[in-house]
Short mmCIF file of C-alpha atoms in Angstrom, two decimals:
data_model
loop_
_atom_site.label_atom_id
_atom_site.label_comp_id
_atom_site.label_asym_id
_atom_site.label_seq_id
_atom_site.Cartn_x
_atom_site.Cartn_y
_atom_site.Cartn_z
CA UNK A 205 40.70 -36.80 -96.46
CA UNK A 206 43.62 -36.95 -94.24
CA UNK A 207 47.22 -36.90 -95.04
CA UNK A 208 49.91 -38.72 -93.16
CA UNK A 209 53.79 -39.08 -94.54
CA UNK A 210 55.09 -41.52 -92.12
CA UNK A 211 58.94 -42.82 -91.40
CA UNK A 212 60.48 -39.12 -91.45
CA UNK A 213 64.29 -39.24 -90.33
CA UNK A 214 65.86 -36.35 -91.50
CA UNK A 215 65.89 -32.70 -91.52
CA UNK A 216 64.93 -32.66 -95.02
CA UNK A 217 62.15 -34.91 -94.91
CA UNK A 218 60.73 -32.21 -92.29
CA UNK A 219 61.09 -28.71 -94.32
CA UNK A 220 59.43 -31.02 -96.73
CA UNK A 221 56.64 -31.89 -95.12
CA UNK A 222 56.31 -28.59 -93.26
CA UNK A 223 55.89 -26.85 -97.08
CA UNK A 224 53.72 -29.38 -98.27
CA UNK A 225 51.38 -29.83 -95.35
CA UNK A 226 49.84 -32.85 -94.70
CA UNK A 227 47.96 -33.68 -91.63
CA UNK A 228 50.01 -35.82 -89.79
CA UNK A 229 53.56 -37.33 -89.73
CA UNK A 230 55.09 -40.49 -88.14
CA UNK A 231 58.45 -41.22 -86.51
CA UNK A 232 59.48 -45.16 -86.59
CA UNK A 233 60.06 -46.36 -82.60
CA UNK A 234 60.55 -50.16 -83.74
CA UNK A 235 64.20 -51.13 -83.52
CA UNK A 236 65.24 -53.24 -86.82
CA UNK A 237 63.35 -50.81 -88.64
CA UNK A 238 65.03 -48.75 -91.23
CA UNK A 239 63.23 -45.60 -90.51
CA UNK A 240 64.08 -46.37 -86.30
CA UNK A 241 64.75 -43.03 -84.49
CA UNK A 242 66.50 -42.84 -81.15
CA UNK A 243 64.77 -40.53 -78.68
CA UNK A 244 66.17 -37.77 -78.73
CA UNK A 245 66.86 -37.72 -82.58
CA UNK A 246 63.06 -37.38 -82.86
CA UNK A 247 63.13 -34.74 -80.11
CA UNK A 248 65.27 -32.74 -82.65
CA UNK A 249 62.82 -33.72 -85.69
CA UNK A 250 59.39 -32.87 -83.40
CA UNK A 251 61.16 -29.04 -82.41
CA UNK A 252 61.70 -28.02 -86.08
CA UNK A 253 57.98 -30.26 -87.24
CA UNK A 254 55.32 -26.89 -87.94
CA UNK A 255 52.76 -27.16 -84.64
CA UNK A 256 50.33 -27.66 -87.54
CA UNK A 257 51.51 -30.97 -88.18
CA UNK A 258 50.78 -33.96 -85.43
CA UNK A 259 53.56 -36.37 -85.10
CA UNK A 260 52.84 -39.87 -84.51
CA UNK A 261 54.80 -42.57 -83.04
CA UNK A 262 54.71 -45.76 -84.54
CA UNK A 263 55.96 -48.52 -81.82
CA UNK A 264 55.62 -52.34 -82.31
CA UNK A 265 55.14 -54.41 -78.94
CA UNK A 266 56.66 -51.23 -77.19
CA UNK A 267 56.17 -51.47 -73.28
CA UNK A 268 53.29 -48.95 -72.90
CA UNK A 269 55.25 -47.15 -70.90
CA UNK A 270 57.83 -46.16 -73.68
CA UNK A 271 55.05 -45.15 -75.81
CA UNK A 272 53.80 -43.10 -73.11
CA UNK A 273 56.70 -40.87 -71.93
CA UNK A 274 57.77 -39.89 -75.46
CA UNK A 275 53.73 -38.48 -75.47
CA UNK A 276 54.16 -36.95 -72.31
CA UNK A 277 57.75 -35.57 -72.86
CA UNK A 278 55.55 -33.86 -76.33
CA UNK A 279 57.77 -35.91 -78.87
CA UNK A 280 54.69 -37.40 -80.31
CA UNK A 281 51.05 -36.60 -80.48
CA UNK A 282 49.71 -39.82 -80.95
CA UNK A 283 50.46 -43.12 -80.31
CA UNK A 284 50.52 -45.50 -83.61
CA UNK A 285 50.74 -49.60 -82.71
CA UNK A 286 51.88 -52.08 -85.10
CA UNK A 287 52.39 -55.17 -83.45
CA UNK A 288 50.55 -58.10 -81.46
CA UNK A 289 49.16 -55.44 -78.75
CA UNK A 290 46.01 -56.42 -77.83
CA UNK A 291 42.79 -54.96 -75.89
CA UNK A 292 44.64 -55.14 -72.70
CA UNK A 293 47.39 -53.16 -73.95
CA UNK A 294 45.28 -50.41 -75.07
CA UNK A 295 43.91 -50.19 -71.96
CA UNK A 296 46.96 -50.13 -69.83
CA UNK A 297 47.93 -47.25 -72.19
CA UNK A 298 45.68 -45.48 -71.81
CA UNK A 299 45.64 -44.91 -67.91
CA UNK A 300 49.76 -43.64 -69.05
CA UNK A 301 48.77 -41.43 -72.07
CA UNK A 302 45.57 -39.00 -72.73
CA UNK A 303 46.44 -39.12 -76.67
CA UNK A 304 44.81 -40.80 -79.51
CA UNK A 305 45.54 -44.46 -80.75
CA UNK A 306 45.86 -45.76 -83.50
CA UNK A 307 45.92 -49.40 -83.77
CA UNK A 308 47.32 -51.23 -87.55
CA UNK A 309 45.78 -54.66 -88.46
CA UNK A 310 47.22 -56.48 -91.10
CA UNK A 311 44.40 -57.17 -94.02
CA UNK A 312 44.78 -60.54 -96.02
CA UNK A 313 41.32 -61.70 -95.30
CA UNK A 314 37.60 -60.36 -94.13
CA UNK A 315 38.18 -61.61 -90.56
CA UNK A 316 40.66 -59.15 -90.24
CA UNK A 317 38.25 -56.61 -91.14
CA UNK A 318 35.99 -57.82 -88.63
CA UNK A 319 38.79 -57.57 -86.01
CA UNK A 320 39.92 -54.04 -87.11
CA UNK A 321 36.22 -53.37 -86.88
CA UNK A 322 36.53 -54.51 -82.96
CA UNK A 323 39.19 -52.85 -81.88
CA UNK A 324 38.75 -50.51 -79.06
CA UNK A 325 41.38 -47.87 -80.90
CA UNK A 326 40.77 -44.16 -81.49
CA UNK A 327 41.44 -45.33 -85.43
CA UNK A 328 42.55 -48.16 -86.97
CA UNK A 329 44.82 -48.72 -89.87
CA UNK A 330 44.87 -51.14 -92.79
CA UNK A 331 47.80 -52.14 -94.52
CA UNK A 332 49.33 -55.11 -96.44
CA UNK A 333 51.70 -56.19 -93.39
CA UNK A 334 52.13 -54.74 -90.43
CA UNK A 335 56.15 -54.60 -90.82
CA UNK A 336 55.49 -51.75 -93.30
CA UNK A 337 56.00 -54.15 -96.36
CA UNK A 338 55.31 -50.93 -99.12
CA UNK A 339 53.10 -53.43 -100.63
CA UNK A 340 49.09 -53.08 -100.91
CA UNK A 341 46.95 -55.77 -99.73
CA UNK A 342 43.51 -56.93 -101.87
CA UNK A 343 41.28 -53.33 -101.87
CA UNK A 344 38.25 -55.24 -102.64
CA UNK A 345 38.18 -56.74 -99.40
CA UNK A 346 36.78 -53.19 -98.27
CA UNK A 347 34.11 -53.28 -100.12
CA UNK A 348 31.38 -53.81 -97.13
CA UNK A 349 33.72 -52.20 -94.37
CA UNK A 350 32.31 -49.17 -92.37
CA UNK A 351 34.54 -47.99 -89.68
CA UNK A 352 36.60 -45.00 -90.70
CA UNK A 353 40.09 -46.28 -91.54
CA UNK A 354 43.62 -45.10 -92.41
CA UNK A 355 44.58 -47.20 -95.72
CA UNK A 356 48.28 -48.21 -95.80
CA UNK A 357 50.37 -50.09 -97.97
CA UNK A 358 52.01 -49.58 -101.35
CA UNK A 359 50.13 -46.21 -101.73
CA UNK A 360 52.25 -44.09 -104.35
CA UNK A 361 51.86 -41.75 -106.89
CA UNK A 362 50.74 -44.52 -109.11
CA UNK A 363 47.67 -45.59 -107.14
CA UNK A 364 46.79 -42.38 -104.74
CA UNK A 365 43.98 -41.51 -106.75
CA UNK A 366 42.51 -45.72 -106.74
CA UNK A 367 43.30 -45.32 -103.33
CA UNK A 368 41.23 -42.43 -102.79
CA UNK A 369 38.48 -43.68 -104.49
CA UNK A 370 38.01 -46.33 -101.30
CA UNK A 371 36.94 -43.03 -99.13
CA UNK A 372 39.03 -44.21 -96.44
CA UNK A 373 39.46 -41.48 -93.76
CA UNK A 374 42.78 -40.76 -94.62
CA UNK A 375 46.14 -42.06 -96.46
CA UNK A 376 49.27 -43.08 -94.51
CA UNK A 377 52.30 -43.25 -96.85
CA UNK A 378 55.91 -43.87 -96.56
CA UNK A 379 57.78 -46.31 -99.17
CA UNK A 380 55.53 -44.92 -102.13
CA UNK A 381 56.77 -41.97 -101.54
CA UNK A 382 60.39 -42.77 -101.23
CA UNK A 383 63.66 -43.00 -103.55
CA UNK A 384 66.25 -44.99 -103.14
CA UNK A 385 65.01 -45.55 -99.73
CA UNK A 386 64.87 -41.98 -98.78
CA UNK A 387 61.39 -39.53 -98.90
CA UNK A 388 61.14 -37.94 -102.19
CA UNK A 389 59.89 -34.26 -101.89
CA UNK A 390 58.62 -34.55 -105.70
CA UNK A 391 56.90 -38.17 -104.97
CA UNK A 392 55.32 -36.67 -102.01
CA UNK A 393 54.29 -32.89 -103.83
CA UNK A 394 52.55 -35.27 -106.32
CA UNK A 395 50.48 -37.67 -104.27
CA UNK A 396 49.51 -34.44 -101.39
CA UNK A 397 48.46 -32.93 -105.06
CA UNK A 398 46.03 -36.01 -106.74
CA UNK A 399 44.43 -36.45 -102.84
CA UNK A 400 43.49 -32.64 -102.20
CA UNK A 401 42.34 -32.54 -106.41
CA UNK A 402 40.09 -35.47 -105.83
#
């Protein structure tokens, strides 16, 4: 099962996650967002992130183009959409980027499933909201869905082990594993723990 820490800002957060090891690692391009990094902050962030670690760039109604040179300039390693982009926009990007894409769908009913299940994206995630509300949306809704997913949402030391019981194809997890709004090294030890035990 694959690991991803997402919303890293600080130098901190990445000596953390370059001990600890999970598979991936996401830097915030949405302005209004908490977590947002400026380009060349995560420039800074990506040169001290361990090569075994791919960074992905979450972006929300980004101009595919924006998305596209921080991949190119090797900032990111995937490209991580959280908005209202649709088919179109996919396919515009990808004529800019060769990378992966992963496209977030926000669960509150099965017909979101089915459209997550339609989506033309390298991977798709499911989470509560697609804001990054740190809450989890209704599990049992996955109870019939196939497509290999990234389950988002509320996922914290409490509920990793619940949340790896859904076999999703990996865990993407940021306000779980925060304190006081910042990433907790001991919050995210724990969880990186209960998912490679199970």
């Amino acid at each position: 099962m694959k690991i991803k820490i997402c919303g890293l800002t600080r130098y901190e957060d990445i000596d953390c996650v370059n001990r600890l090891r999970p598979d991936f690692c996401g830097f915030v391009f949405a302005p209004g967002s908490r977590r947002f990094l400026e380009r060349e902050r995560a420039r800074e962030l990506k040169q001290r992130l361990s090569p075994a670690i791919r960074a992905a760039g979450v972006f929300v109604n980004a101009e595919p183009e924006e998305a596209a040179r921080l991949y190119r300039e090797g900032i990111i390693d995937l490209i991580q959409l959280h908005g209202r982009e649709d088919e179109q926009y996919i396919k515009s990007l990808r004529k800019m980027a060769d990378c992966p894409v992963i496209q977030a769908f926000s669960v509150r009913t099965s017909e979101d499933l089915r459209r997550a299940e339609e989506s033309s994206a390298d991977l798709i995630l499911l989470d509560h909201g697609t804001g990054g509300t740190g809450q989890a949306f209704d599990w049992k809704l996955l109870a019939d869905f196939r497509r290999p997913f990234l389950l988002a949402g509320g996922i914290s030391p409490a509920n990793v082990e619940e949340a790896c019981a859904l076999n999703p194809w990996g865990l993407d997890m940021s306000s779980g594993v925060e304190t006081d709004g910042v990433k907790d090294p001991l919050k995210i030890e724990t969880c990186i723990r209960r998912i490679r035990n199970v």
